[in-house]
Coordinates of C-alpha atoms and ligand atoms in Angstrom, one line a residue:
Chain O
X1493 CA -47.1 144.1 118.3
X1494 CA -48.3 146.8 115.9
X1495 CA -46.0 149.8 115.8
X1496 CA -47.5 153.0 117.4
X1497 CA -49.3 155.1 114.9
X1498 CA -48.8 158.8 115.6
X1499 CA -50.8 162.0 114.8
X1500 CA -48.9 163.9 112.1
X1501 CA -46.7 166.7 113.4
X1502 CA -49.0 169.5 112.3
X1503 CA -51.9 167.9 114.2
X1504 CA -49.8 167.5 117.3
X1505 CA -48.6 171.1 117.2
X1506 CA -52.2 172.3 116.8
X1507 CA -53.3 170.1 119.6
X1508 CA -50.8 171.3 122.2
X1509 CA -50.9 174.9 121.1
X1510 CA -54.6 175.0 121.4
X1511 CA -54.7 173.1 124.7
X1512 CA -52.5 175.8 126.2
X1513 CA -54.5 178.6 124.6
X1514 CA -57.9 177.2 125.7
X1515 CA -56.8 176.6 129.3
X1516 CA -55.4 180.1 129.4
X1517 CA -58.7 181.4 128.0
X1518 CA -60.8 179.6 130.6
X1519 CA -58.7 181.0 133.4
X1520 CA -58.5 184.5 131.9
X1521 CA -62.3 184.4 131.5
X1522 CA -63.2 183.2 135.0
X1523 CA -60.7 185.6 136.6
X1524 CA -61.8 188.7 134.7
X1525 CA -65.5 188.3 135.5
X1526 CA -64.7 188.0 139.2
X1527 CA -62.5 191.1 139.5
X1528 CA -63.4 194.8 139.5
X1529 CA -59.7 195.7 139.6
X1530 CA -57.6 197.2 136.8
X1531 CA -56.9 193.6 135.6
X1532 CA -60.5 193.5 134.4
X1533 CA -60.0 195.4 131.2
X1534 CA -56.5 194.2 130.6
X1535 CA -57.8 190.6 130.7
X1536 CA -60.8 191.4 128.6
X1537 CA -58.5 193.1 126.0
X1538 CA -56.5 189.8 125.9
X1539 CA -59.6 187.6 126.0
X1540 CA -61.2 188.9 122.8
X1541 CA -58.3 188.5 120.3
X1542 CA -57.1 185.2 121.9
X1543 CA -60.6 183.8 121.6
X1544 CA -60.8 184.8 117.9
X1545 CA -57.4 183.2 117.4
X1546 CA -58.8 180.0 118.9
X1547 CA -61.7 180.2 116.5
X1548 CA -59.4 180.5 113.5
X1549 CA -57.1 177.7 114.6
X1550 CA -60.1 175.5 115.4
X1551 CA -61.4 175.8 111.9
X1552 CA -57.9 175.0 110.5
X1553 CA -57.8 172.1 112.8
X1554 CA -61.2 170.7 111.9
X1555 CA -60.2 170.7 108.2
X1556 CA -56.9 169.1 109.0
X1557 CA -58.6 166.5 111.1
X1558 CA -60.9 165.5 108.2
X1559 CA -57.9 165.2 105.9
X1560 CA -55.5 163.2 108.0
X1561 CA -55.6 159.5 109.0
X1562 CA -56.5 159.4 112.7
X1563 CA -54.6 156.7 114.6
X1564 CA -57.2 154.1 115.6
X1565 CA -58.0 153.4 119.3
X1566 CA -56.6 150.2 120.6
X1567 CA -58.8 147.1 120.0
X1568 CA -58.8 146.3 123.7
X1569 CA -61.0 149.4 124.4
X1570 CA -64.7 148.4 125.1
X1571 CA -67.2 149.8 122.6
X1572 CA -68.8 152.1 125.3
X1573 CA -65.5 153.8 125.9
X1574 CA -64.9 154.1 122.1
X1575 CA -68.2 155.8 121.7
X1576 CA -67.5 158.1 124.7
X1577 CA -64.1 159.0 123.2
X1578 CA -65.6 159.8 119.8
X1579 CA -68.4 161.8 121.4
X1580 CA -66.1 163.8 123.6
X1581 CA -63.9 164.7 120.6
X1582 CA -67.0 165.9 118.7
X1583 CA -68.0 168.0 121.7
X1584 CA -64.5 169.5 122.0
X1585 CA -64.5 170.5 118.4
X1586 CA -68.0 171.9 118.6
X1587 CA -67.2 174.0 121.7
X1588 CA -63.8 175.2 120.3
X1589 CA -65.9 176.7 117.5
X1590 CA -69.1 177.6 119.2
X1591 CA -67.7 179.3 122.3
X1592 CA -65.7 182.0 120.5
X1593 CA -68.6 182.5 118.0
X1594 CA -71.0 183.0 121.0
X1595 CA -68.5 185.5 122.4
X1596 CA -68.3 187.4 119.1
X1597 CA -72.1 187.2 118.7
X1598 CA -73.0 188.4 122.1
X1599 CA -70.8 191.5 121.8
X1600 CA -72.5 192.1 118.5
X1601 CA -76.0 191.8 119.9
X1602 CA -75.0 194.0 122.9
X1603 CA -73.7 196.8 120.5
X1604 CA -70.2 196.5 122.0
X1605 CA -67.4 197.1 119.6
X1606 CA -65.6 193.7 119.1
X1607 CA -62.2 195.2 119.7
X1608 CA -59.2 193.2 118.7
X1609 CA -56.4 195.7 119.2
X1610 CA -56.3 199.5 119.4
X1611 CA -57.8 200.8 116.2
X1612 CA -59.2 197.5 115.0
X1613 CA -62.5 195.9 115.7
X1614 CA -64.3 193.0 114.0
X1615 CA -67.7 193.7 112.4
X1616 CA -70.8 192.5 114.2
X1617 CA -72.1 189.1 113.2
X1618 CA -75.5 189.6 114.8
X1619 CA -78.0 192.5 114.8
X1620 CA -78.2 194.7 117.9
X1621 CA -80.7 192.9 120.3
X1622 CA -80.3 193.3 124.0
X1623 CA -82.4 190.2 124.9
X1624 CA -80.3 188.1 122.6
X1625 CA -77.2 189.7 124.2
X1626 CA -78.4 188.6 127.7
X1627 CA -79.1 185.1 126.4
X1628 CA -75.8 184.6 124.7
X1629 CA -73.9 186.1 127.6
X1630 CA -75.3 183.4 129.9
X1631 CA -74.7 180.8 127.2
X1632 CA -71.1 181.9 126.9
X1633 CA -70.7 181.1 130.7
X1634 CA -72.4 177.7 130.5
X1635 CA -70.5 176.6 127.3
X1636 CA -67.2 177.7 128.9
X1637 CA -68.0 175.6 132.1
X1638 CA -69.0 172.6 129.9
X1639 CA -65.8 173.0 127.9
X1640 CA -63.7 173.0 131.1
X1641 CA -65.5 169.9 132.3
X1642 CA -64.9 168.0 129.1
X1643 CA -61.2 169.1 129.1
X1644 CA -60.9 167.7 132.6
X1645 CA -62.4 164.3 131.5
X1646 CA -60.3 164.4 128.4
X1647 CA -57.1 164.9 130.5
X1648 CA -58.1 162.1 132.9
X1649 CA -58.8 159.7 130.0
X1650 CA -55.4 160.6 128.4
X1651 CA -53.7 159.9 131.7
X1652 CA -55.6 156.6 132.1
X1653 CA -54.2 155.5 128.8
X1654 CA -50.7 156.8 129.5
X1655 CA -50.3 155.8 133.1
X1656 CA -52.6 152.8 133.7
X1657 CA -53.4 151.1 130.4
X1658 CA -50.0 152.1 128.9
X1659 CA -51.3 151.7 125.4
X1660 CA -50.5 153.7 122.3
X1661 CA -53.1 156.4 122.8
X1662 CA -51.0 159.0 124.7
X1663 CA -47.8 158.6 122.7
X1664 CA -49.8 159.0 119.5
X1665 CA -50.3 162.7 120.5
X1666 CA -47.1 163.3 122.6
X1667 CA -44.5 162.1 120.2
X1668 CA -43.7 161.3 116.6
X1669 CA -42.4 158.1 115.2
X1670 CA -38.8 157.3 116.3
X1671 CA -36.0 158.4 114.0
X1672 CA -35.3 154.9 112.6
X1673 CA -39.0 154.4 111.8
X1674 CA -39.1 157.7 110.1
X1675 CA -36.1 156.7 107.9
X1676 CA -37.9 153.5 107.1
X1677 CA -41.0 155.4 106.1
X1678 CA -39.0 157.8 103.9
X1679 CA -37.2 154.8 102.2
Chain D
X1388 CA -60.0 146.1 129.9
X1389 CA -61.2 146.0 133.5
X1390 CA -58.9 143.0 134.1
X1391 CA -56.0 144.9 132.6
X1392 CA -56.7 147.9 134.9
X1393 CA -56.9 145.5 137.9
X1394 CA -53.6 144.0 136.8
X1395 CA -51.9 147.4 136.5
X1396 CA -53.1 148.5 139.9
X1397 CA -51.7 145.3 141.4
X1398 CA -48.2 146.2 139.9
X1399 CA -45.6 148.0 142.0
X1400 CA -46.6 151.7 142.1
X1401 CA -49.9 151.0 140.4
X1402 CA -51.9 152.9 142.9
X1403 CA -49.5 155.8 142.7
X1404 CA -50.0 156.0 139.0
X1405 CA -53.8 155.9 139.5
X1406 CA -53.5 158.7 142.1
X1407 CA -51.4 160.8 139.6
X1408 CA -54.1 160.2 137.0
X1409 CA -56.8 161.7 139.2
X1410 CA -54.5 164.4 140.8
X1411 CA -53.8 166.3 137.5
X1412 CA -57.5 167.1 136.6
X1413 CA -58.3 167.5 140.3
X1414 CA -55.6 170.1 140.9
X1415 CA -56.7 171.9 137.7
X1416 CA -60.3 171.9 138.9
X1417 CA -59.2 173.3 142.3
X1418 CA -57.1 176.0 140.6
X1419 CA -60.2 177.0 138.5
X1420 CA -62.4 177.1 141.6
X1421 CA -59.8 179.3 143.4
X1422 CA -59.5 181.6 140.3
X1423 CA -63.3 181.9 140.1
X1424 CA -63.5 182.9 143.7
X1425 CA -65.8 180.0 144.5
X1426 CA -63.8 179.3 147.7
X1427 CA -63.7 183.0 148.7
X1428 CA -67.3 184.2 148.5
X1429 CA -66.3 187.5 150.1
X1430 CA -64.4 188.7 147.0
X1431 CA -65.6 192.1 145.6
X1432 CA -67.1 191.4 142.2
X1433 CA -69.6 192.9 139.9
X1434 CA -72.1 190.6 141.6
X1435 CA -71.3 192.2 144.9
X1436 CA -72.4 195.6 143.4
X1437 CA -75.6 194.0 142.1
X1438 CA -76.5 192.9 145.6
X1439 CA -75.5 196.3 147.0
X1440 CA -77.7 198.3 144.6
X1441 CA -80.6 195.9 145.3
X1442 CA -80.1 196.4 149.0
X1443 CA -79.8 200.2 148.8
X1444 CA -82.4 201.0 146.1
X1445 CA -84.6 197.9 146.1
X1446 CA -85.2 195.5 143.2
X1447 CA -86.1 197.2 139.9
X1448 CA -85.9 194.4 137.2
X1449 CA -85.4 195.7 133.7
X1450 CA -83.8 199.0 134.8
X1451 CA -80.2 200.1 135.0
X1452 CA -78.9 199.3 138.5
X1453 CA -77.7 202.9 138.8
X1454 CA -78.8 206.1 137.1
X1455 CA -82.1 204.2 136.6
X1456 CA -84.3 207.2 135.7
X1457 CA -83.4 208.6 132.4
X1458 CA -84.2 209.9 128.9
X1459 CA -82.6 209.2 125.5
X1460 CA -81.3 212.1 123.3
X1461 CA -79.7 212.2 119.9
X1462 CA -77.5 214.6 118.1
X1463 CA -73.9 214.9 116.9
X1464 CA -70.4 215.8 118.0
X1465 CA -68.2 218.0 115.9
X1466 CA -64.5 218.0 116.6
X1467 CA -62.7 221.4 116.5
X1468 CA -59.3 220.0 115.6
X1469 CA -57.8 221.6 118.8
X1470 CA -57.3 218.3 120.5
X1471 CA -55.6 216.5 117.7
X1472 CA -52.1 217.4 118.9
X1473 CA -52.9 215.5 122.1
X1474 CA -55.0 212.6 120.8
X1475 CA -55.1 210.8 117.6
X1476 CA -58.8 209.7 118.1
X1477 CA -60.5 210.4 114.8
X1478 CA -63.5 212.1 116.3
X1479 CA -61.3 215.1 117.4
X1480 CA -60.7 216.0 113.8
X1481 CA -63.1 218.5 112.2
X1482 CA -65.7 215.9 111.5
X1483 CA -69.3 215.3 112.6
X1484 CA -70.0 212.1 114.4
X1485 CA -73.6 210.9 115.4
X1486 CA -74.4 210.7 119.1
X1487 CA -76.8 208.7 121.1
X1488 CA -77.0 210.1 124.7
X1489 CA -78.9 209.7 127.9
X1490 CA -79.7 212.2 130.6
X1491 CA -80.3 210.6 134.0
X1492 CA -80.5 211.0 137.7
X1493 CA -78.0 209.2 139.8
X1494 CA -79.4 206.4 141.9
X1495 CA -81.0 203.1 141.2
X1496 CA -84.6 204.2 141.7
X1497 CA -86.3 204.5 138.3
X1498 CA -89.3 206.4 139.7
X1499 CA -87.6 208.8 142.1
X1500 CA -88.8 212.4 142.2
X1501 CA -86.7 215.1 140.5
X1502 CA -85.1 217.6 142.9
X1503 CA -82.6 220.4 142.4
X1504 CA -79.8 218.8 144.5
X1505 CA -79.9 215.3 143.1
X1506 CA -76.9 214.3 141.0
X1507 CA -77.6 214.6 137.2
X1508 CA -75.7 212.8 134.5
X1509 CA -75.1 212.7 130.8
X1510 CA -74.0 209.6 129.0
X1511 CA -72.7 209.7 125.4
X1512 CA -72.0 207.3 122.6
X1513 CA -70.1 209.1 119.9
X1514 CA -69.9 207.1 116.7
X1515 CA -67.5 208.4 114.0
X1516 CA -68.2 207.2 110.5
X1517 CA -65.0 205.1 110.2
X1518 CA -64.8 203.5 113.6
X1519 CA -63.2 204.8 116.8
X1520 CA -66.3 204.9 118.9
X1521 CA -66.2 206.7 122.3
X1522 CA -68.6 206.1 125.2
X1523 CA -68.7 208.1 128.5
X1524 CA -70.9 208.6 131.5
X1525 CA -70.3 212.0 133.2
X1526 CA -71.8 213.6 136.2
X1527 CA -72.6 217.2 137.3
X1528 CA -70.5 216.9 140.5
X1529 CA -66.9 218.3 140.8
X1530 CA -65.3 215.1 142.2
X1531 CA -66.3 211.5 143.0
X1532 CA -66.9 210.7 146.7
X1533 CA -64.6 207.7 146.9
X1534 CA -61.2 206.5 145.6
X1535 CA -61.9 202.9 144.5
X1536 CA -64.5 200.2 144.0
X1537 CA -64.3 198.8 147.5
X1538 CA -64.8 202.1 149.1
X1539 CA -67.7 202.8 146.7
X1540 CA -69.4 199.6 147.7
X1541 CA -68.9 200.4 151.4
X1542 CA -70.1 204.0 150.8
X1543 CA -73.3 202.7 149.1
X1544 CA -74.0 200.3 151.9
X1545 CA -73.4 203.0 154.5
X1546 CA -76.0 205.2 152.7
X1547 CA -78.7 202.6 152.5
X1548 CA -82.0 203.7 154.0
X1549 CA -82.9 202.4 157.4
X1550 CA -86.1 200.2 157.0
X1551 CA -87.8 202.1 159.9
X1552 CA -86.9 205.8 159.1
X1553 CA -86.4 205.4 155.3
X1554 CA -83.4 207.6 155.8
X1555 CA -79.7 206.7 155.9
X1556 CA -78.6 205.7 159.3
X1557 CA -76.3 208.6 160.5
X1558 CA -74.3 206.2 162.7
X1559 CA -73.4 204.0 159.7
X1560 CA -72.4 206.8 157.5
X1561 CA -70.5 208.4 160.4
X1562 CA -68.5 205.2 160.8
X1563 CA -67.6 205.2 157.1
X1564 CA -66.7 208.9 157.1
X1565 CA -64.5 208.5 160.2
X1566 CA -62.2 206.2 158.2
X1567 CA -62.4 208.2 154.9
X1568 CA -61.3 211.8 155.3
X1569 CA -61.1 212.0 151.5
X1570 CA -64.8 211.3 151.2
X1571 CA -65.5 214.0 153.8
X1572 CA -63.6 216.5 151.7
X1573 CA -65.2 215.3 148.5
X1574 CA -68.7 215.6 150.0
X1575 CA -68.0 219.1 151.1
X1576 CA -67.1 220.0 147.5
X1577 CA -70.3 218.3 146.3
X1578 CA -72.3 220.3 148.7
X1579 CA -70.7 223.6 147.7
X1580 CA -71.3 223.1 144.0
X1581 CA -73.4 225.7 142.2
X1582 CA -76.7 224.2 141.2
X1583 CA -78.4 225.1 137.9
X1584 CA -82.0 225.1 137.0
X1585 CA -81.9 222.0 134.8
X1586 CA -80.2 219.4 132.6
X1587 CA -79.8 221.9 129.7
X1588 CA -77.5 224.4 131.5
X1589 CA -75.6 222.0 133.6
X1590 CA -71.9 221.0 133.4
X1591 CA -71.0 217.3 133.4
X1592 CA -67.5 216.2 134.5
X1593 CA -65.5 213.0 133.7
X1594 CA -64.3 212.9 137.3
X1595 CA -62.1 210.0 136.3
X1596 CA -58.7 210.6 134.6
X1597 CA -57.8 209.2 131.3
X1598 CA -54.8 209.4 128.9
X1599 CA -54.7 211.0 125.5
X1600 CA -52.2 209.6 123.1
X1601 CA -51.2 211.5 120.0
X1602 CA -49.8 210.2 116.6
X1603 CA -46.3 210.5 118.0
X1604 CA -47.2 208.3 120.9
X1605 CA -47.0 211.0 123.5
X1606 CA -49.3 210.4 126.5
X1607 CA -51.1 213.2 128.3
X1608 CA -53.2 212.9 131.5
X1609 CA -56.6 214.5 131.0
X1610 CA -60.0 215.0 132.6
X1611 CA -62.9 216.7 130.7
X1612 CA -66.2 218.4 131.1
X1613 CA -69.2 219.1 128.8
X1614 CA -69.8 222.8 129.4
X1615 CA -73.2 224.2 128.3
X1616 CA -73.7 227.1 125.9
X1617 CA -77.1 227.5 127.5
X1618 CA -76.8 230.3 130.1
X1619 CA -76.8 229.3 133.8
X1620 CA -79.7 230.1 135.9
X1621 CA -80.4 229.2 139.5
X1622 CA -82.9 226.5 140.4
X1623 CA -86.3 228.1 140.8
X1624 CA -87.3 226.3 144.0
X1625 CA -88.5 222.7 143.9
X1626 CA -89.8 222.8 140.4
X1627 CA -93.3 221.7 139.3
X1628 CA -94.0 218.0 139.3
X1629 CA -92.1 214.8 140.0
X1630 CA -90.4 214.8 136.6
X1631 CA -89.9 218.5 136.1
X1632 CA -86.2 218.3 135.3
X1633 CA -86.9 215.9 132.4
X1634 CA -90.0 217.8 131.3
X1635 CA -88.0 221.0 131.2
X1636 CA -85.3 219.3 129.1
X1637 CA -87.9 217.9 126.6
X1638 CA -89.5 221.4 126.3
X1639 CA -86.0 223.0 125.7
X1640 CA -85.2 220.5 123.0
X1641 CA -88.6 221.1 121.4
X1642 CA -87.5 224.8 121.1
X1643 CA -84.2 224.0 119.4
X1644 CA -80.9 222.2 119.7
X1645 CA -78.8 222.4 122.9
X1646 CA -75.0 222.8 122.8
X1647 CA -72.1 221.9 125.0
X1648 CA -68.4 222.3 124.5
X1649 CA -66.1 219.4 125.3
X1650 CA -63.5 221.2 127.5
X1651 CA -60.4 219.0 128.1
X1652 CA -58.2 219.8 131.1
X1653 CA -54.6 218.8 130.8
X1654 CA -53.1 217.4 134.0
X1655 CA -50.1 219.1 135.5
X1656 CA -47.1 217.5 137.1
X1657 CA -48.2 216.0 140.4
X1658 CA -52.0 216.1 139.6
X1659 CA -53.7 213.1 141.0
X1660 CA -54.8 210.7 138.2
X1661 CA -55.4 207.6 140.4
X1662 CA -57.7 209.5 142.8
X1663 CA -61.0 210.9 141.6
X1664 CA -61.8 212.4 145.0
X1665 CA -59.1 215.1 144.5
X1666 CA -59.9 218.0 142.2
X1667 CA -57.1 219.3 139.9
X1668 CA -56.0 222.8 140.7
X1669 CA -57.6 225.8 138.8
X1670 CA -55.6 227.3 136.0
X1671 CA -54.6 224.1 134.2
X1672 CA -54.4 224.3 130.4
X1673 CA -57.8 223.7 128.8
X1674 CA -58.7 222.9 125.3
X1675 CA -62.1 223.2 123.5
X1676 CA -62.1 219.9 121.7
X1677 CA -65.4 220.2 120.0
X1678 CA -69.1 220.8 120.2
X1679 CA -71.9 218.5 121.2
X1680 CA -75.3 219.3 119.8
X1681 CA -78.4 217.5 121.0
X1682 CA -81.6 218.1 119.1
X1683 CA -84.0 215.4 119.9
X1684 CA -85.5 213.6 122.9
X1685 CA -86.8 210.1 122.9
X1686 CA -88.2 208.0 125.7
X1687 CA -86.2 205.0 126.9
X1688 CA -89.2 203.0 125.9
X1689 CA -88.2 201.8 122.5
X1690 CA -85.5 204.5 122.4
X1691 CA -81.9 204.1 121.2
X1692 CA -80.2 204.5 124.7
X1693 CA -82.0 201.7 126.4
X1694 CA -80.3 198.6 124.9
X1695 CA -76.7 199.7 125.3
X1696 CA -74.4 200.4 128.2
X1697 CA -72.2 203.5 128.5
X1698 CA -69.1 201.5 129.4
X1699 CA -66.4 204.2 130.1
X1700 CA -63.7 201.9 128.7
X1701 CA -65.1 201.8 125.2
X1702 CA -62.5 204.2 124.0
X1703 CA -61.1 205.0 120.6
X1704 CA -57.5 204.6 119.7
X1705 CA -55.9 207.8 121.0
X1706 CA -57.7 207.6 124.4
X1707 CA -56.5 205.1 127.0
X1708 CA -57.2 204.4 130.6
X1709 CA -55.0 206.0 133.3
X1710 CA -54.1 204.5 136.7
X1711 CA -57.5 205.6 138.0
X1712 CA -59.0 202.3 139.4
X1713 CA -62.6 203.4 139.0
X1714 CA -63.1 203.0 135.2
X1715 CA -62.1 199.3 135.2
X1716 CA -64.6 198.7 138.0
X1717 CA -67.3 200.6 136.1
X1718 CA -66.6 198.6 133.0
X1719 CA -67.0 195.3 134.8
X1720 CA -70.1 196.4 136.8
X1721 CA -71.9 198.1 133.8
X1722 CA -71.5 194.8 131.9
X1723 CA -73.2 192.9 134.7
X1724 CA -76.0 195.5 135.1
X1725 CA -76.5 195.5 131.3
X1726 CA -76.6 191.6 131.1
X1727 CA -79.1 191.4 134.0
X1728 CA -81.5 194.1 132.9
X1729 CA -81.4 193.0 129.2
X1730 CA -82.6 189.5 130.3
X1731 CA -85.4 190.8 132.5
X1732 CA -89.0 191.6 131.3
X1733 CA -89.4 194.9 129.5
X1734 CA -90.2 197.9 131.6
X1735 CA -91.9 201.3 131.2
X1736 CA -89.8 204.3 131.9
X1737 CA -91.0 207.1 134.2
X1738 CA -90.5 209.4 131.2
X1739 CA -92.7 207.6 128.7
X1740 CA -93.3 208.4 125.1
X1741 CA -96.4 210.5 125.9
X1742 CA -94.1 212.9 127.9
X1743 CA -92.4 213.7 124.6
X1744 CA -95.2 213.6 122.1
X1745 CA -98.5 213.9 124.0
X1746 CA -101.0 211.4 122.8
X1747 CA -98.4 208.7 122.1
X1748 CA -98.4 205.6 124.2
Ligands
HEM590 C1 -62.4 179.4 123.2 C2 -62.7 180.6 123.4 C3 -63.2 181.2 124.7 C4 -63.2 180.8 125.9 C5 -62.7 179.5 126.5 C6 -63.9 181.8 126.7 C7 -64.1 181.6 128.1 C8 -64.8 182.6 128.9 C9 -65.1 182.4 130.3 C10 -64.7 181.2 131.1 C11 -65.7 183.6 130.7 C12 -66.3 183.8 132.0 C13 -67.7 183.5 132.0 C14 -68.4 183.8 133.3 O1 -68.1 183.1 134.3 O2 -69.4 184.6 133.3 C15 -65.8 184.4 129.5 C16 -66.4 185.7 129.5 C17 -66.4 186.5 128.4 N1 -65.9 186.3 127.2 FE1 -65.1 184.5 126.5 N2 -64.3 182.8 125.9 C18 -63.9 182.5 124.7 C19 -64.0 183.3 123.5 C20 -64.5 184.6 123.6 C21 -64.5 185.5 122.4 C22 -64.1 185.2 121.0 C23 -65.0 186.7 122.9 C24 -65.3 188.0 122.1 C25 -64.8 188.3 121.0 C26 -65.3 186.6 124.3 C27 -65.8 187.6 125.1 C28 -66.1 187.4 126.4 C29 -66.7 188.5 127.2 C30 -67.0 189.9 126.7 C31 -66.9 187.9 128.5 C32 -67.6 188.6 129.7 C33 -67.0 189.8 130.3 C34 -67.9 190.3 131.3 O3 -69.1 190.0 131.3 O4 -67.5 191.1 132.2 N3 -65.0 185.3 124.7 N4 -65.2 183.8 128.4
HEM591 C1 -67.1 202.1 141.2 C2 -67.8 203.1 140.8 C3 -69.1 203.0 140.1 C4 -70.0 202.0 140.0 C5 -70.0 200.6 140.6 C6 -71.1 202.5 139.1 C7 -72.2 201.7 138.8 C8 -73.1 202.0 137.8 C9 -74.1 201.2 137.2 C10 -74.4 199.7 137.6 C11 -74.7 201.8 136.2 C12 -75.8 201.3 135.2 C13 -75.1 200.8 134.0 C14 -76.0 200.1 133.0 O1 -76.9 199.3 133.4 O2 -75.9 200.4 131.8 C15 -74.2 203.1 136.2 C16 -74.6 204.2 135.3 C17 -73.9 205.4 135.2 N1 -72.8 205.8 135.9 FE1 -71.8 204.8 137.3 N2 -70.8 203.7 138.7 C18 -69.6 204.1 139.2 C19 -68.9 205.3 139.1 C20 -69.3 206.3 138.3 C21 -68.6 207.5 138.0 C22 -67.2 207.9 138.6 C23 -69.4 208.2 137.2 C24 -69.1 209.6 136.6 C25 -68.0 210.1 136.2 C26 -70.5 207.5 136.8 C27 -71.5 207.8 136.0 C28 -72.5 207.1 135.5 C29 -73.5 207.5 134.5 C30 -73.5 208.8 133.9 C31 -74.4 206.4 134.4 C32 -75.6 206.4 133.5 C33 -75.3 205.9 132.2 C34 -76.6 205.9 131.4 O3 -77.3 207.0 131.4 O4 -76.9 204.9 130.9 N3 -70.5 206.3 137.5 N4 -73.2 203.3 137.1

């Protein structure tokens, strides 16, 4: 049997950090738009900078992903599922970048300050245009719901690999090479 | 692969593992649905307010869901420096910041008739050169009729016109008031307020409480008002024409700039900040924080106040929310109103361009 190939440590850290951040953001987003209580502005104040953080990390991650060797999917996986896996990863990257950009763009088009923390706001990336604001505001919702859907499918697929197929896919992201293998690599 | 899956399912605990595989995403989806309120449709949201305004005022696509009839104005704000010991917001320094404002009548009816006793409002967007924008929407009443968002929604619903009589149903309002003595007291204060002849000589109040924070980090509870330089005069009867308040304002601006002083009231110990139905006692310390000058009227049609929302939580550093629950609700609801109206077909304001420069369309 071939030894498990793992994602490099930096890629794994980015993956799990961003997984936590994105899930947090999806919940923060959906809770804030359905409350009119004091939590509303506290959550929005958290949502903007956290979303911009995700954008920055997603760009780093995209570059990193293009540079590293990605562990191959097991040969046993049918071609249709391989394609599905590839496509879903492309969609995940695209949304991690597009969703915060749409957030930033919609606030720009709505002439809202894109406040990060007290005393600091990002510059607008789009001209003031209320109709565009409305369009992007709705797009932000739909892209967020699609992202959540793809995250759910991604989670189910990871668990299928980990719990049912018990192949190398889940360990390639959850763990690094065992200590003795690492020594061998270093040698 | 299917045969491998079948094999795995046949193993001891195979089905359990399959259940676990489905349970994790399933539970996450359920948690999301709960968080989104999809399973609790009665939750009070900005959407509830959209339905309420529609029910009370009728559908008016393209218009603000409240304070729908209005006029854009522009000018500037000049800080006096007197408020800098209380707030580090840059606009309180002795600098001039451009202003885009909007005068309006409360209510979601964009073509309602002007009348002396209707609630008038002033909304301001103050834009200092180096950032630290401040937006506010302030009204010419002494207190707000309700304490929180839920009560405001119930109050609006209780005031909705009966389809037969076109007037609010006294029984419905009576039932609301019976449970809300604070609203009875607030409405008495509203009724007793001195009316002025127009927008230009009216005083507009923050009603909500906010917090000023100075460079040392000291927080101070405040409310504020825009107090006119223009001398008060009593309303001269009903006024001429359906839009006389706006036409008078346009005429006054054509004569020359209009001025207000931003008078900040400092809350004393025990003054209610979380309850905008309760006035602060007279005699509190007041600071003249600067002067607002408005020198130009513009119709909403193509005007600079149409495509923005006066979200009261767009605050500069040095001004923060207090424990007053209303501003957060306003921020959420204004965002919804702004999104909906900005996506709807363009409208023509009751106060069109021809009202300002005759001959223009
Ligand atoms: C990965 C990043 C992001 C995720 C997952 C995300 C998710 C969400 C979700 C789920 C909603 C609720 C949508 C609805 O049901 O209407 C939302 C709303 C919103 N998001 Fe984001 N968002 C992200 C980035 C951003 C960024 C970068 C900004 C701005 C800088 C932003 C600003 C907003 C605003 C202003 C709202 C609506 C608030 C309102 O209308 O009351 N988002 N977001
Ligand atoms: C929970 C309470 C409140 C709700 C739900 C509410 C709702 C609304 C809505 C939906 C708009 C239209 C926003 C837009 O489309 O841009 C609006 C405008 C306005 N509101 Fe409120 N409001 C509340 C409380 C208040 C209070 C306490 C004040 C005054 C201190 C106030 C003053 C104004 C003003 C001045 C405007 C007009 C802004 C403009 O001219 O564009 N509102 N309100």
